[in-house]
Amino acid sequence: MKAVYRTGIISMVLLLLAAPLICQQPREDRALWSVQMEAGGGISGGEGTLEFGAALTREMKSWLDIGVSARGMSRTDHGMEDPLGREYHMETAYAALRLRPKMELAPGIELALPLEMGSGQLVYRYEHKYADDLRWTEEVLDQLSYAVYSAGLEGLVNLGESYSLCVRGGFRTTSPIRTDLADTDELSGFWADLGIAYRF
């Protein structure tokens, strides 16, 4: 596990240090920064997830954006129970470095391959209805960290000078999830989302 995190951290540092070397000179007529909001779903442990994300990227060359992203997700089923019959649910969030190779298919239409690597926190928490019966230290059954890697395909259509609509889908994998409450590949699976991007 430590080796996975060490490799991920070293990769991020090297990429960030190399960014100025590949950066093109800014063009006054071109928006280089982009903020993107995303909402969608995926598969986790064979069940559906509801997911929300955000990203900040900068165009480094005409074919490459680099930035950071954050994503939170929760399983749509809240039917898991402990040995005493009390229900709990899974929730998780992660932050990642985003690399986005891209190509323009036509004016205002873009195809990209978003790649992400980062780390996150996974929490198994009792449902809120048990809050009065549990101390705050007892509300969480288990909590752990993991490394995450994601690759996908993104289509983007400009809606005007500053806004774009994007549709994305891909596959996410993580380091083994070490808990008695889930399989080791609990968070690995396909995902898809719809997003809006603002360029500035």
Steps between C-alpha positions, in 0.01 A plus 500: 500500500777744592673425169180589309470836676871572459483429126191719459650792693830484308310491168292805595804698610689421179205594282447828682871584475497420128191710429686830441729326252213399274291811551434704189508879505157637602289639217288802581219377275477158664362404843760273660325412829189288543275419797283193456207368708391139450211281617433137418518147627697180496534147632647418843494151647239400243270784609428842353663819624406866486806715424585871490831653396686818418824575318730792428725461195735712292583458134873433479508429127234481232478125561538483882328633813638441851316565826351367820165338571289393796216250509254376758270201474253297702330170426133531414405196711490562876402145593824371650466379860739420785460183715251689723280591204595869493521646150808678369620640168819568308628844403834600352687792346834538326726766350712438193735644243326518161678465165278567200645427155256639244436558133261728311267303273331809358462865599344496849512119533774326697593142592715438809648214703482609867751314719502535879712374788463595864392385844179494700319410819234228533255511792231256614255695716179412685178652368401834652200349681740337749670830590316534831598148608872518414786712621667696220802269527273202427328638189780380269548123464820520297712759320800453272712662229555376146675590176284553193564492124246585231496511120215610278370654179346847484305680233468879531282745306533878533178679597646845444815697559544390863286191565519139384293187554691176555402134516750259657534132577778266606637249747637557849724268703647534848757343726354202696231603750603340831183473708268222615204702371584478128689315229851615411372644168199673658560834324619368164255522212354701215373857535329761283406863551376821342678828563514869426829685456577871525811631324682815607 
